[in-house]
GROMACS .gro file of C-alpha atoms in nm:
model
  474
    1MET     CA    1   2.903  -0.239  -0.064
    2ASN     CA    2   3.155  -0.023  -0.247
    3ASP     CA    3   3.093   0.214  -0.534
    4ASN     CA    4   3.196  -0.047  -0.793
    5ALA     CA    5   2.941  -0.289  -0.651
    6LEU     CA    6   2.673  -0.022  -0.675
    7ARG     CA    7   2.760   0.040  -1.041
    8THR     CA    8   2.730  -0.333  -1.100
    9ILE     CA    9   2.382  -0.318  -0.948
   10GLU     CA   10   2.296  -0.031  -1.179
   11ALA     CA   11   2.395  -0.227  -1.490
   12GLN     CA   12   2.212  -0.540  -1.377
   13ILE     CA   13   1.894  -0.352  -1.290
   14ARG     CA   14   1.899  -0.165  -1.621
   15GLU     CA   15   1.918  -0.493  -1.811
   16GLN     CA   16   1.646  -0.648  -1.594
   17ILE     CA   17   1.412  -0.353  -1.645
   18CYS     CA   18   1.459  -0.350  -2.024
   19ALA     CA   19   1.378  -0.720  -2.053
   20TYR     CA   20   1.075  -0.709  -1.824
   21CYS     CA   21   0.920  -0.396  -1.973
   22GLU     CA   22   0.955  -0.527  -2.327
   23SER     CA   23   0.799  -0.866  -2.252
   24ASN     CA   24   0.519  -0.733  -2.029
   25ASN     CA   25   0.409  -0.415  -2.213
   26VAL     CA   26   0.526  -0.180  -1.938
   27PRO     CA   27   0.584   0.160  -2.106
   28GLY     CA   28   0.813   0.307  -1.843
   29PHE     CA   29   0.991   0.234  -1.517
   30VAL     CA   30   1.219   0.423  -1.280
   31VAL     CA   31   1.407   0.281  -0.981
   32GLY     CA   32   1.648   0.406  -0.716
   33VAL     CA   33   1.879   0.227  -0.473
   34TYR     CA   34   2.065   0.383  -0.182
   35HIS     CA   35   2.325   0.186   0.009
   36ALA     CA   36   2.610   0.287   0.237
   37ARG     CA   37   2.624   0.654   0.133
   38GLU     CA   38   2.594   0.585  -0.239
   39GLN     CA   39   2.290   0.577  -0.465
   40VAL     CA   40   2.196   0.503  -0.824
   41ILE     CA   41   1.884   0.582  -1.024
   42VAL     CA   42   1.782   0.403  -1.344
   43ALA     CA   43   1.504   0.516  -1.577
   44HIS     CA   44   1.369   0.333  -1.879
   45GLY     CA   45   1.105   0.375  -2.145
   46THR     CA   46   0.818   0.617  -2.179
   47ALA     CA   47   0.636   0.822  -1.916
   48ASN     CA   48   0.325   0.874  -2.130
   49VAL     CA   49   0.257   0.683  -2.452
   50ALA     CA   50   0.018   0.956  -2.569
   51THR     CA   51   0.297   1.213  -2.583
   52GLY     CA   52   0.602   0.991  -2.617
   53ALA     CA   53   0.767   1.174  -2.326
   54PRO     CA   54   1.058   0.967  -2.193
   55MET     CA   55   1.080   0.832  -1.841
   56LEU     CA   56   1.372   1.020  -1.688
   57GLU     CA   57   1.560   0.985  -1.362
   58ASP     CA   58   1.376   1.292  -1.230
   59THR     CA   59   1.033   1.213  -1.374
   60GLY     CA   60   0.762   1.257  -1.114
   61PHE     CA   61   0.489   1.003  -1.036
   62LEU     CA   62   0.203   0.950  -0.795
   63PHE     CA   63   0.325   0.798  -0.468
   64GLY     CA   64  -0.003   0.614  -0.412
   65SER     CA   65  -0.019   0.440  -0.075
   66VAL     CA   66   0.349   0.502  -0.005
   67THR     CA   67   0.194   0.826   0.122
   68LYS     CA   68   0.063   0.635   0.423
   69VAL     CA   69   0.412   0.627   0.576
   70LEU     CA   70   0.437   1.004   0.523
   71THR     CA   71   0.098   1.053   0.691
   72THR     CA   72   0.208   0.834   0.983
   73THR     CA   73   0.525   1.041   1.017
   74LEU     CA   74   0.307   1.353   1.045
   75VAL     CA   75   0.095   1.189   1.317
   76LEU     CA   76   0.402   1.094   1.522
   77GLN     CA   77   0.533   1.450   1.490
   78GLN     CA   78   0.214   1.579   1.653
   79VAL     CA   79   0.242   1.313   1.926
   80GLU     CA   80   0.591   1.446   2.002
   81ARG     CA   81   0.454   1.801   2.020
   82GLY     CA   82   0.179   1.697   2.263
   83LEU     CA   83  -0.109   1.766   2.025
   84LEU     CA   84  -0.202   1.398   1.993
   85ASN     CA   85  -0.185   1.088   2.212
   86LEU     CA   86  -0.179   0.750   2.040
   87ASP     CA   87  -0.397   0.590   2.307
   88THR     CA   88  -0.669   0.856   2.312
   89PRO     CA   89  -1.000   0.801   2.127
   90VAL     CA   90  -1.011   0.984   1.794
   91VAL     CA   91  -1.346   1.143   1.884
   92LYS     CA   92  -1.181   1.343   2.164
   93TYR     CA   93  -1.004   1.545   1.896
   94LEU     CA   94  -1.256   1.495   1.618
   95PRO     CA   95  -1.608   1.483   1.771
   96GLU     CA   96  -1.775   1.476   1.429
   97PHE     CA   97  -1.612   1.140   1.346
   98THR     CA   98  -1.891   0.880   1.341
   99LEU     CA   99  -1.969   0.562   1.151
  100ALA     CA  100  -2.294   0.410   1.031
  101GLU     CA  101  -2.271   0.153   1.313
  102PRO     CA  102  -2.366   0.332   1.638
  103GLY     CA  103  -2.085   0.350   1.892
  104ALA     CA  104  -1.820   0.206   1.662
  105ALA     CA  105  -1.621   0.526   1.607
  106GLU     CA  106  -1.598   0.599   1.981
  107LYS     CA  107  -1.385   0.286   2.033
  108ILE     CA  108  -1.118   0.378   1.779
  109LEU     CA  109  -0.791   0.515   1.918
  110VAL     CA  110  -0.545   0.732   1.727
  111ARG     CA  111  -0.308   0.433   1.724
  112HIS     CA  112  -0.566   0.221   1.541
  113LEU     CA  113  -0.581   0.466   1.250
  114ILE     CA  114  -0.214   0.425   1.157
  115SER     CA  115  -0.173   0.056   1.245
  116HIS     CA  116  -0.458  -0.059   1.015
  117THR     CA  117  -0.643  -0.209   1.312
  118ASN     CA  118  -0.933   0.040   1.324
  119GLY     CA  119  -1.195  -0.173   1.147
  120ILE     CA  120  -1.340   0.119   0.946
  121ASP     CA  121  -1.524  -0.040   0.653
  122ALA     CA  122  -1.427   0.217   0.391
  123ASP     CA  123  -1.152   0.064   0.182
  124LEU     CA  124  -1.330   0.142  -0.146
  125PHE     CA  125  -1.521   0.448  -0.029
  126PHE     CA  126  -1.455   0.721  -0.289
  127PRO     CA  127  -1.648   1.039  -0.208
  128ASP     CA  128  -1.568   1.314  -0.454
  129GLY     CA  129  -1.436   1.639  -0.315
  130LYS     CA  130  -1.176   1.900  -0.394
  131GLY     CA  131  -0.988   2.176  -0.220
  132ARG     CA  132  -0.935   2.268   0.142
  133ASP     CA  133  -1.252   2.100   0.270
  134ALA     CA  134  -1.193   1.764   0.100
  135LEU     CA  135  -1.103   1.570   0.417
  136LYS     CA  136  -1.385   1.737   0.611
  137ILE     CA  137  -1.622   1.616   0.338
  138TYR     CA  138  -1.481   1.264   0.364
  139VAL     CA  139  -1.537   1.241   0.740
  140GLU     CA  140  -1.888   1.387   0.711
  141ARG     CA  141  -1.987   1.127   0.450
  142LEU     CA  142  -1.842   0.835   0.646
  143ALA     CA  143  -2.122   0.871   0.900
  144GLY     CA  144  -2.403   0.760   0.673
  145SER     CA  145  -2.208   0.533   0.441
  146CYS     CA  146  -1.956   0.315   0.625
  147GLY     CA  147  -1.973   0.090   0.929
  148ALA     CA  148  -1.716  -0.130   1.103
  149LEU     CA  149  -1.572  -0.465   0.997
  150PHE     CA  150  -1.444  -0.563   1.342
  151GLU     CA  151  -1.371  -0.431   1.690
  152PRO     CA  152  -1.068  -0.197   1.695
  153GLY     CA  153  -0.747  -0.387   1.765
  154GLU     CA  154  -0.915  -0.724   1.702
  155GLN     CA  155  -0.794  -0.779   1.346
  156LEU     CA  156  -0.564  -0.623   1.088
  157SER     CA  157  -0.706  -0.490   0.762
  158TYR     CA  158  -0.532  -0.248   0.527
  159SER     CA  159  -0.718   0.076   0.583
  160ASN     CA  160  -0.746   0.366   0.343
  161GLY     CA  161  -1.024   0.508   0.560
  162GLY     CA  162  -0.810   0.507   0.872
  163MET     CA  163  -0.535   0.708   0.704
  164ILE     CA  164  -0.781   0.962   0.565
  165VAL     CA  165  -0.938   1.011   0.906
  166ALA     CA  166  -0.583   1.056   1.041
  167GLY     CA  167  -0.530   1.325   0.780
  168ARG     CA  168  -0.841   1.512   0.892
  169LEU     CA  169  -0.735   1.467   1.255
  170LEU     CA  170  -0.404   1.635   1.170
  171GLU     CA  171  -0.586   1.927   1.012
  172VAL     CA  172  -0.799   1.981   1.321
  173VAL     CA  173  -0.520   1.966   1.581
  174THR     CA  174  -0.272   2.176   1.380
  175GLY     CA  175  -0.513   2.417   1.212
  176THR     CA  176  -0.330   2.350   0.884
  177PRO     CA  177  -0.469   2.188   0.567
  178PHE     CA  178  -0.318   1.845   0.507
  179PRO     CA  179  -0.137   1.937   0.181
  180ASP     CA  180   0.027   2.236   0.349
  181LEU     CA  181   0.123   2.031   0.654
  182LEU     CA  182   0.278   1.761   0.436
  183GLU     CA  183   0.483   2.015   0.243
  184ARG     CA  184   0.592   2.205   0.555
  185ASN     CA  185   0.664   1.916   0.792
  186VAL     CA  186   0.783   1.637   0.557
  187PHE     CA  187   0.868   1.757   0.207
  188ALA     CA  188   1.071   2.061   0.318
  189PRO     CA  189   1.276   1.915   0.608
  190VAL     CA  190   1.341   1.585   0.430
  191GLY     CA  191   1.457   1.767   0.117
  192MET     CA  192   1.184   1.635  -0.113
  193THR     CA  193   1.227   1.934  -0.339
  194THR     CA  194   1.029   1.803  -0.637
  195SER     CA  195   0.727   1.676  -0.440
  196SER     CA  196   0.381   1.833  -0.443
  197THR     CA  197   0.017   1.737  -0.397
  198SER     CA  198  -0.142   1.890  -0.706
  199ALA     CA  199  -0.166   1.807  -1.072
  200GLU     CA  200  -0.134   2.180  -1.142
  201ARG     CA  201   0.218   2.181  -1.000
  202ALA     CA  202   0.314   1.841  -1.139
  203ILE     CA  203   0.232   1.950  -1.495
  204LEU     CA  204   0.509   2.211  -1.474
  205ARG     CA  205   0.771   1.934  -1.485
  206SER     CA  206   0.816   1.585  -1.624
  207THR     CA  207   0.545   1.363  -1.473
  208ALA     CA  208   0.445   1.006  -1.564
  209VAL     CA  209   0.088   0.889  -1.610
  210GLY     CA  210  -0.051   0.542  -1.554
  211HIS     CA  211  -0.157   0.300  -1.825
  212PHE     CA  212  -0.397   0.008  -1.862
  213PRO     CA  213  -0.383  -0.278  -2.115
  214ASP     CA  214  -0.618  -0.235  -2.410
  215PRO     CA  215  -0.873  -0.521  -2.386
  216GLU     CA  216  -0.832  -0.608  -2.753
  217THR     CA  217  -0.465  -0.548  -2.831
  218MET     CA  218  -0.318  -0.558  -2.476
  219ALA     CA  219  -0.111  -0.253  -2.573
  220ALA     CA  220  -0.075   0.005  -2.297
  221LYS     CA  221  -0.327   0.289  -2.305
  222PRO     CA  222  -0.298   0.603  -2.088
  223THR     CA  223  -0.537   0.628  -1.797
  224ASP     CA  224  -0.846   0.848  -1.829
  225MET     CA  225  -0.798   0.971  -1.470
  226PHE     CA  226  -0.462   1.100  -1.348
  227MET     CA  227  -0.532   1.097  -0.974
  228LEU     CA  228  -0.799   1.012  -0.719
  229PRO     CA  229  -1.007   1.287  -0.556
  230ASP     CA  230  -0.853   1.517  -0.295
  231THR     CA  231  -1.053   1.325  -0.033
  232TRP     CA  232  -0.797   1.045  -0.068
  233GLY     CA  233  -0.489   1.263  -0.016
  234PRO     CA  234  -0.359   1.116   0.315
  235ALA     CA  235  -0.412   0.759   0.192
  236GLY     CA  236  -0.220   0.824  -0.130
  237GLY     CA  237  -0.452   0.996  -0.375
  238THR     CA  238  -0.259   1.315  -0.447
  239PRO     CA  239   0.113   1.330  -0.347
  240ILE     CA  240   0.353   1.333  -0.642
  241GLY     CA  241   0.732   1.326  -0.645
  242THR     CA  242   1.044   1.155  -0.771
  243VAL     CA  243   1.263   0.859  -0.690
  244SER     CA  244   1.520   1.097  -0.540
  245ASP     CA  245   1.256   1.234  -0.305
  246LEU     CA  246   1.149   0.889  -0.185
  247LEU     CA  247   1.511   0.785  -0.138
  248ALA     CA  248   1.559   1.090   0.084
  249PHE     CA  249   1.248   1.001   0.286
  250GLY     CA  250   1.361   0.639   0.321
  251ARG     CA  251   1.708   0.751   0.433
  252THR     CA  252   1.543   0.966   0.700
  253HIS     CA  253   1.390   0.650   0.845
  254LEU     CA  254   1.725   0.472   0.825
  255THR     CA  255   1.893   0.734   1.041
  256GLY     CA  256   1.654   0.767   1.332
  257GLY     CA  257   1.452   1.053   1.183
  258VAL     CA  258   1.736   1.276   1.057
  259SER     CA  259   1.712   1.379   0.691
  260PRO     CA  260   2.008   1.357   0.449
  261SER     CA  261   2.065   1.730   0.497
  262GLY     CA  262   2.093   1.682   0.874
  263THR     CA  263   1.749   1.820   0.966
  264ARG     CA  264   1.566   1.641   1.248
  265VAL     CA  265   1.228   1.532   1.104
  266LEU     CA  266   1.121   1.282   1.369
  267SER     CA  267   1.268   1.170   1.699
  268ALA     CA  268   1.468   0.848   1.714
  269GLU     CA  269   1.205   0.709   1.955
  270SER     CA  270   0.915   0.781   1.716
  271THR     CA  271   1.108   0.645   1.419
  272SER     CA  272   1.174   0.324   1.612
  273LEU     CA  273   0.811   0.301   1.724
  274MET     CA  274   0.694   0.311   1.363
  275GLN     CA  275   0.919   0.013   1.289
  276GLN     CA  276   0.810  -0.206   1.580
  277VAL     CA  277   0.536  -0.469   1.552
  278SER     CA  278   0.200  -0.326   1.649
  279HIS     CA  279  -0.016  -0.616   1.527
  280ASP     CA  280   0.055  -0.961   1.385
  281MET     CA  281  -0.209  -1.181   1.221
  282ALA     CA  282   0.033  -1.478   1.234
  283THR     CA  283  -0.031  -1.580   0.874
  284PRO     CA  284   0.224  -1.569   0.588
  285ASN     CA  285   0.010  -1.357   0.356
  286VAL     CA  286  -0.031  -1.071   0.606
  287PRO     CA  287   0.309  -0.950   0.729
  288PRO     CA  288   0.326  -0.794   1.076
  289MET     CA  289   0.229  -0.426   1.083
  290GLY     CA  290   0.419  -0.144   1.245
  291LEU     CA  291   0.285   0.210   1.245
  292GLY     CA  292   0.264   0.304   0.878
  293TRP     CA  293   0.523   0.045   0.776
  294VAL     CA  294   0.450  -0.315   0.680
  295ARG     CA  295   0.724  -0.542   0.819
  296TYR     CA  296   0.813  -0.807   0.560
  297PRO     CA  297   1.027  -1.087   0.703
  298PHE     CA  298   1.285  -1.225   0.461
  299GLY     CA  299   1.443  -1.487   0.681
  300ASP     CA  300   1.617  -1.298   0.962
  301THR     CA  301   1.604  -0.968   0.773
  302THR     CA  302   1.309  -0.728   0.803
  303VAL     CA  303   1.214  -0.510   0.508
  304LEU     CA  304   0.999  -0.211   0.599
  305ALA     CA  305   0.779  -0.154   0.297
  306MET     CA  306   0.475   0.011   0.150
  307SER     CA  307   0.353  -0.014  -0.207
  308GLY     CA  308   0.115   0.227  -0.372
  309ALA     CA  309  -0.137   0.192  -0.653
  310SER     CA  310  -0.245   0.492  -0.856
  311PRO     CA  311  -0.465   0.491  -1.167
  312GLY     CA  312  -0.263   0.265  -1.398
  313GLY     CA  313   0.062   0.280  -1.200
  314VAL     CA  314   0.232   0.129  -0.898
  315SER     CA  315   0.510   0.250  -0.669
  316ILE     CA  316   0.706   0.094  -0.385
  317LEU     CA  317   0.933   0.209  -0.103
  318CYS     CA  318   1.145  -0.036   0.097
  319VAL     CA  319   1.381   0.040   0.384
  320VAL     CA  320   1.619  -0.226   0.519
  321PRO     CA  321   1.765  -0.085   0.844
  322GLU     CA  322   1.992  -0.384   0.910
  323HIS     CA  323   2.177  -0.322   0.583
  324ASP     CA  324   2.150   0.056   0.544
  325LEU     CA  325   1.957   0.018   0.219
  326VAL     CA  326   1.662   0.198   0.056
  327PHE     CA  327   1.491   0.075  -0.260
  328THR     CA  328   1.214   0.261  -0.438
  329ALA     CA  329   1.054   0.230  -0.781
  330TYR     CA  330   0.759   0.322  -0.999
  331GLY     CA  331   0.615   0.154  -1.309
  332ASN     CA  332   0.334   0.298  -1.515
  333THR     CA  333   0.125  -0.017  -1.543
  334GLY     CA  334  -0.005  -0.233  -1.259
  335SER     CA  335   0.197  -0.537  -1.369
  336ALA     CA  336   0.516  -0.353  -1.271
  337ILE     CA  337   0.461  -0.478  -0.914
  338MET     CA  338   0.614  -0.809  -1.031
  339LEU     CA  339   0.929  -0.626  -1.138
  340HIS     CA  340   0.942  -0.446  -0.802
  341ASP     CA  341   0.944  -0.786  -0.632
  342GLN     CA  342   1.211  -0.927  -0.862
  343ILE     CA  343   1.446  -0.631  -0.809
  344LEU     CA  344   1.394  -0.637  -0.431
  345GLN     CA  345   1.474  -1.006  -0.410
  346ARG     CA  346   1.780  -0.958  -0.631
  347LEU     CA  347   1.910  -0.683  -0.404
  348LEU     CA  348   1.855  -0.899  -0.097
  349ARG     CA  349   1.996  -1.224  -0.233
  350GLU     CA  350   2.282  -1.115  -0.457
  351HIS     CA  351   2.403  -0.789  -0.312
  352LEU     CA  352   2.324  -0.813   0.058
  353ALA     CA  353   2.371  -1.194   0.078
  354VAL     CA  354   2.040  -1.229   0.261
  355GLN     CA  355   1.919  -1.588   0.282
  356ILE     CA  356   1.552  -1.591   0.183
  357PRO     CA  357   1.387  -1.912   0.301
  358THR     CA  358   1.100  -2.077   0.123
  359LEU     CA  359   0.777  -1.940   0.265
  360ILE     CA  360   0.550  -2.225   0.154
  361ASP     CA  361   0.698  -2.576   0.147
  362GLU     CA  362   0.410  -2.777   0.006
  363PHE     CA  363   0.038  -2.797  -0.051
  364GLU     CA  364  -0.191  -2.999   0.174
  365PRO     CA  365  -0.453  -3.165  -0.047
  366ASP     CA  366  -0.699  -3.299   0.214
  367VAL     CA  367  -0.827  -2.976   0.368
  368ASP     CA  368  -1.198  -2.945   0.447
  369LEU     CA  369  -1.315  -2.655   0.228
  370ALA     CA  370  -1.665  -2.624   0.377
  371PRO     CA  371  -1.578  -2.362   0.645
  372TYR     CA  372  -1.472  -2.111   0.380
  373VAL     CA  373  -1.765  -2.133   0.140
  374GLY     CA  374  -1.999  -1.835   0.147
  375THR     CA  375  -2.031  -1.468   0.060
  376TYR     CA  376  -1.797  -1.209   0.210
  377ARG     CA  377  -1.848  -0.833   0.197
  378SER     CA  378  -1.673  -0.508   0.272
  379ASN     CA  379  -1.756  -0.159   0.153
  380GLN     CA  380  -1.889  -0.202  -0.203
  381LEU     CA  381  -1.690  -0.525  -0.252
  382ARG     CA  382  -1.847  -0.871  -0.273
  383ILE     CA  383  -1.663  -1.204  -0.287
  384ASP     CA  384  -1.854  -1.527  -0.348
  385VAL     CA  385  -1.661  -1.841  -0.251
  386THR     CA  386  -1.765  -2.185  -0.376
  387VAL     CA  387  -1.601  -2.527  -0.422
  388VAL     CA  388  -1.528  -2.634  -0.780
  389ASP     CA  389  -1.333  -2.950  -0.864
  390GLY     CA  390  -1.187  -2.975  -0.515
  391GLN     CA  391  -1.063  -2.616  -0.510
  392LEU     CA  392  -1.203  -2.291  -0.378
  393GLU     CA  393  -1.331  -2.061  -0.650
  394GLU     CA  394  -1.371  -1.692  -0.576
  395ARG     CA  395  -1.575  -1.444  -0.775
  396MET     CA  396  -1.502  -1.083  -0.686
  397SER     CA  397  -1.727  -0.797  -0.789
  398TYR     CA  398  -1.760  -0.427  -0.714
  399GLU     CA  399  -2.108  -0.302  -0.626
  400PRO     CA  400  -2.105   0.079  -0.632
  401ALA     CA  401  -2.316   0.269  -0.382
  402ASP     CA  402  -2.395   0.546  -0.631
  403GLU     CA  403  -2.302   0.677  -0.975
  404SER     CA  404  -2.022   0.899  -0.848
  405GLN     CA  405  -1.858   0.602  -0.671
  406ARG     CA  406  -1.892   0.392  -0.986
  407GLN     CA  407  -1.727   0.653  -1.206
  408ILE     CA  408  -1.432   0.703  -0.974
  409PHE     CA  409  -1.372   0.333  -0.908
  410THR     CA  410  -1.400   0.225  -1.271
  411ALA     CA  411  -1.160   0.499  -1.380
  412PHE     CA  412  -0.917   0.397  -1.104
  413ALA     CA  413  -0.942   0.031  -1.210
  414GLY     CA  414  -0.921   0.098  -1.584
  415GLY     CA  415  -1.286   0.019  -1.653
  416MET     CA  416  -1.312  -0.308  -1.460
  417THR     CA  417  -1.592  -0.368  -1.209
  418SER     CA  418  -1.537  -0.741  -1.157
  419ALA     CA  419  -1.254  -0.992  -1.181
  420PRO     CA  420  -1.251  -1.330  -1.359
  421PRO     CA  421  -1.311  -1.629  -1.130
  422GLN     CA  422  -0.995  -1.735  -0.947
  423ARG     CA  423  -0.926  -2.088  -0.821
  424TYR     CA  424  -0.732  -2.146  -0.499
  425VAL     CA  425  -0.557  -2.459  -0.370
  426PRO     CA  426  -0.511  -2.530   0.002
  427ILE     CA  427  -0.173  -2.490   0.164
  428ARG     CA  428  -0.315  -2.576   0.504
  429PRO     CA  429  -0.648  -2.511   0.680
  430GLY     CA  430  -0.729  -2.144   0.644
  431LEU     CA  431  -0.450  -2.063   0.394
  432PHE     CA  432  -0.478  -2.087   0.015
  433ALA     CA  433  -0.267  -2.008  -0.292
  434PRO     CA  434  -0.391  -1.905  -0.636
  435ALA     CA  435  -0.386  -2.211  -0.860
  436GLY     CA  436  -0.109  -2.236  -1.116
  437TYR     CA  437   0.161  -2.047  -0.929
  438PRO     CA  438   0.490  -2.213  -0.832
  439LEU     CA  439   0.548  -2.217  -0.459
  440ASP     CA  440   0.857  -1.995  -0.478
  441ALA     CA  441   0.644  -1.715  -0.627
  442PHE     CA  442   0.532  -1.633  -0.272
  443ASP     CA  443   0.876  -1.599  -0.114
  444GLY     CA  444   0.886  -1.224  -0.177
  445TYR     CA  445   0.644  -0.935  -0.192
  446LEU     CA  446   0.390  -1.144  -0.383
  447ARG     CA  447   0.303  -1.341  -0.072
  448LEU     CA  448   0.014  -1.094  -0.072
  449LEU     CA  449  -0.147  -1.309  -0.343
  450LEU     CA  450  -0.216  -1.578  -0.083
  451VAL     CA  451  -0.560  -1.578   0.078
  452SER     CA  452  -0.636  -1.663   0.440
  453TYR     CA  453  -0.954  -1.720   0.639
  454HIS     CA  454  -0.991  -1.633   1.007
  455ASP     CA  455  -1.201  -1.675   1.319
  456VAL     CA  456  -1.375  -2.004   1.241
  457ARG     CA  457  -1.686  -2.040   1.457
  458ARG     CA  458  -1.927  -2.332   1.439
  459GLY     CA  459  -1.755  -2.454   1.125
  460ARG     CA  460  -1.770  -2.122   0.939
  461ALA     CA  461  -1.495  -1.867   0.888
  462ARG     CA  462  -1.596  -1.510   0.977
  463PHE     CA  463  -1.331  -1.328   0.774
  464ARG     CA  464  -1.140  -1.361   0.450
  465ASN     CA  465  -0.808  -1.179   0.406
  466GLY     CA  466  -0.673  -1.111   0.058
  467GLY     CA  467  -0.399  -0.859  -0.012
  468GLY     CA  468  -0.406  -0.760   0.354
  469ARG     CA  469  -0.774  -0.658   0.331
  470LEU     CA  470  -1.053  -0.820   0.526
  471THR     CA  471  -1.400  -0.900   0.407
  472ARG     CA  472  -1.662  -1.035   0.649
  473ARG     CA  473  -1.902  -1.323   0.597
  474VAL     CA  474  -2.261  -1.214   0.545
   0.00000   0.00000   0.00000
C-alpha cells in the first residue's frame, strides 16, 4: 500500500465515522491505521459532551481490556528473565492465592492466567481498592468470594480474574508495583509517551470520557464513573493513552518484539508464542486464543485482536502480521464497537484484498432445544434459558454480592442491572444466533454475539458461552 492509498483510506474512514456517529449518537471517535511504514489518525466529534471538548488525534482514552495484551507482554518478559515459568503452578510464586473451592487454585499454572483457561469464576468480581496494595487486596478477597467454573485447561472463558492475578504475580516476582512495571517495561521502551495509569495524570491533557444513552431521550450522557477501581488495573481498569501509543505497541508485535524506536521489548520467540494457538473451543463464536491475543480467522488471514470496554466507552487493537497492518480505535459510547467492526472489515476487504468467507451459511430449524434450557451462573451473573415460540429466550441479570459490588457494576454498566429478554434461533445443535440479525452480521468481530452450549451430558448442556464468557448450569 503506497502513501496515496493510505490517504484514500483516511478520507474514506473520516466519511464513515461522520455518518455512523451522527446516526448512532456517538459523541466522539478516534482511529489509527499503520501499514507498510505509513500511518494515519482520524479524530471526530466530542470527547466529553459535558465540556464540549473536541476529540483530537492525541486525545487520551481508557484502554480497557486491550491492557490484557500489555499485561501478557509483561509476563513473557519475566519468563525470559527466569523469574517465571509458564508451566509452574501460580501458588509456587504466590502462596496466598486461593479460591473459595478448596484445591482449585493449586491446579492453575501461570500459562492458564494469560490464556483465559484458568477457570477462575471472577469475571464480574469488583472489589474496591486503591493505591499500591490494590492487587494484593484483590487476591486476598478472591479466597472467600470466588470459586472455579471448570478445571484449568479444560475450557476457554474470557478471564478478568486471571489477568489481575497475573498482575499481582508480577508484583511479587519483580518487587515492583504493577503501574510502575507497566510504565518502565512497556510504556517507556515501546515509546508510549502519553500513556499512564492514573486519572490524576490523564487530567493534565486531553482525555475522553465514556457516555451512556439517556433512557428517555437516547442522547449521550457522560458516565458517572471515569474508571474502574485500581484492583482491575492489569485487566484494563486503569491504563490510559492515545491511538499513537497503541499503534506503537501493535507495531512492536508486528516486528518480533522490537519497538518503532528500535528498542527490544520482547524476544522474537516470546512474541511468536503469544500469537500461537494455546486453546481452541472449535466454535465460530469463540475464536482460538493465543497468550493475551485473540486470534480471529478471516478466511486465510489471522487478525490478532483485543477489544476493551471502559465505563461508557470501547477500544480495540488489531494486528495483522501477514499484511504488516495495525488498526486501533476508541469510541466514547458502547455502540462504537459496531463501527470498529465495519472499519476493520473495510480495511481487510478493500485495502488488503482479503477474502472474508461467510461464517454462517444458514439456520437449521429442527434443533432439539431441550438440552439448553435451564439456569446458568457465573460470579454474580445469572442467565435463565427457556423455550418461547420455538426459539431459546435468555434473561440475563446481575445479582450483586454486596452494596459495594452493586455500586461499581451499575456505574460501569450505566445503571443497568439486567438486560431485556433476548431470543435466539438455532444455527446447528449447540450454536445459536440472536434473532433478527442477518447472517452476514457475524462474519466479522460481531461473531461474539453468537451463543454456544458445551459439554452435553445426559441430554443437558453444562456450559453456555456468550461473548467468550462461560456460565455453568446450576
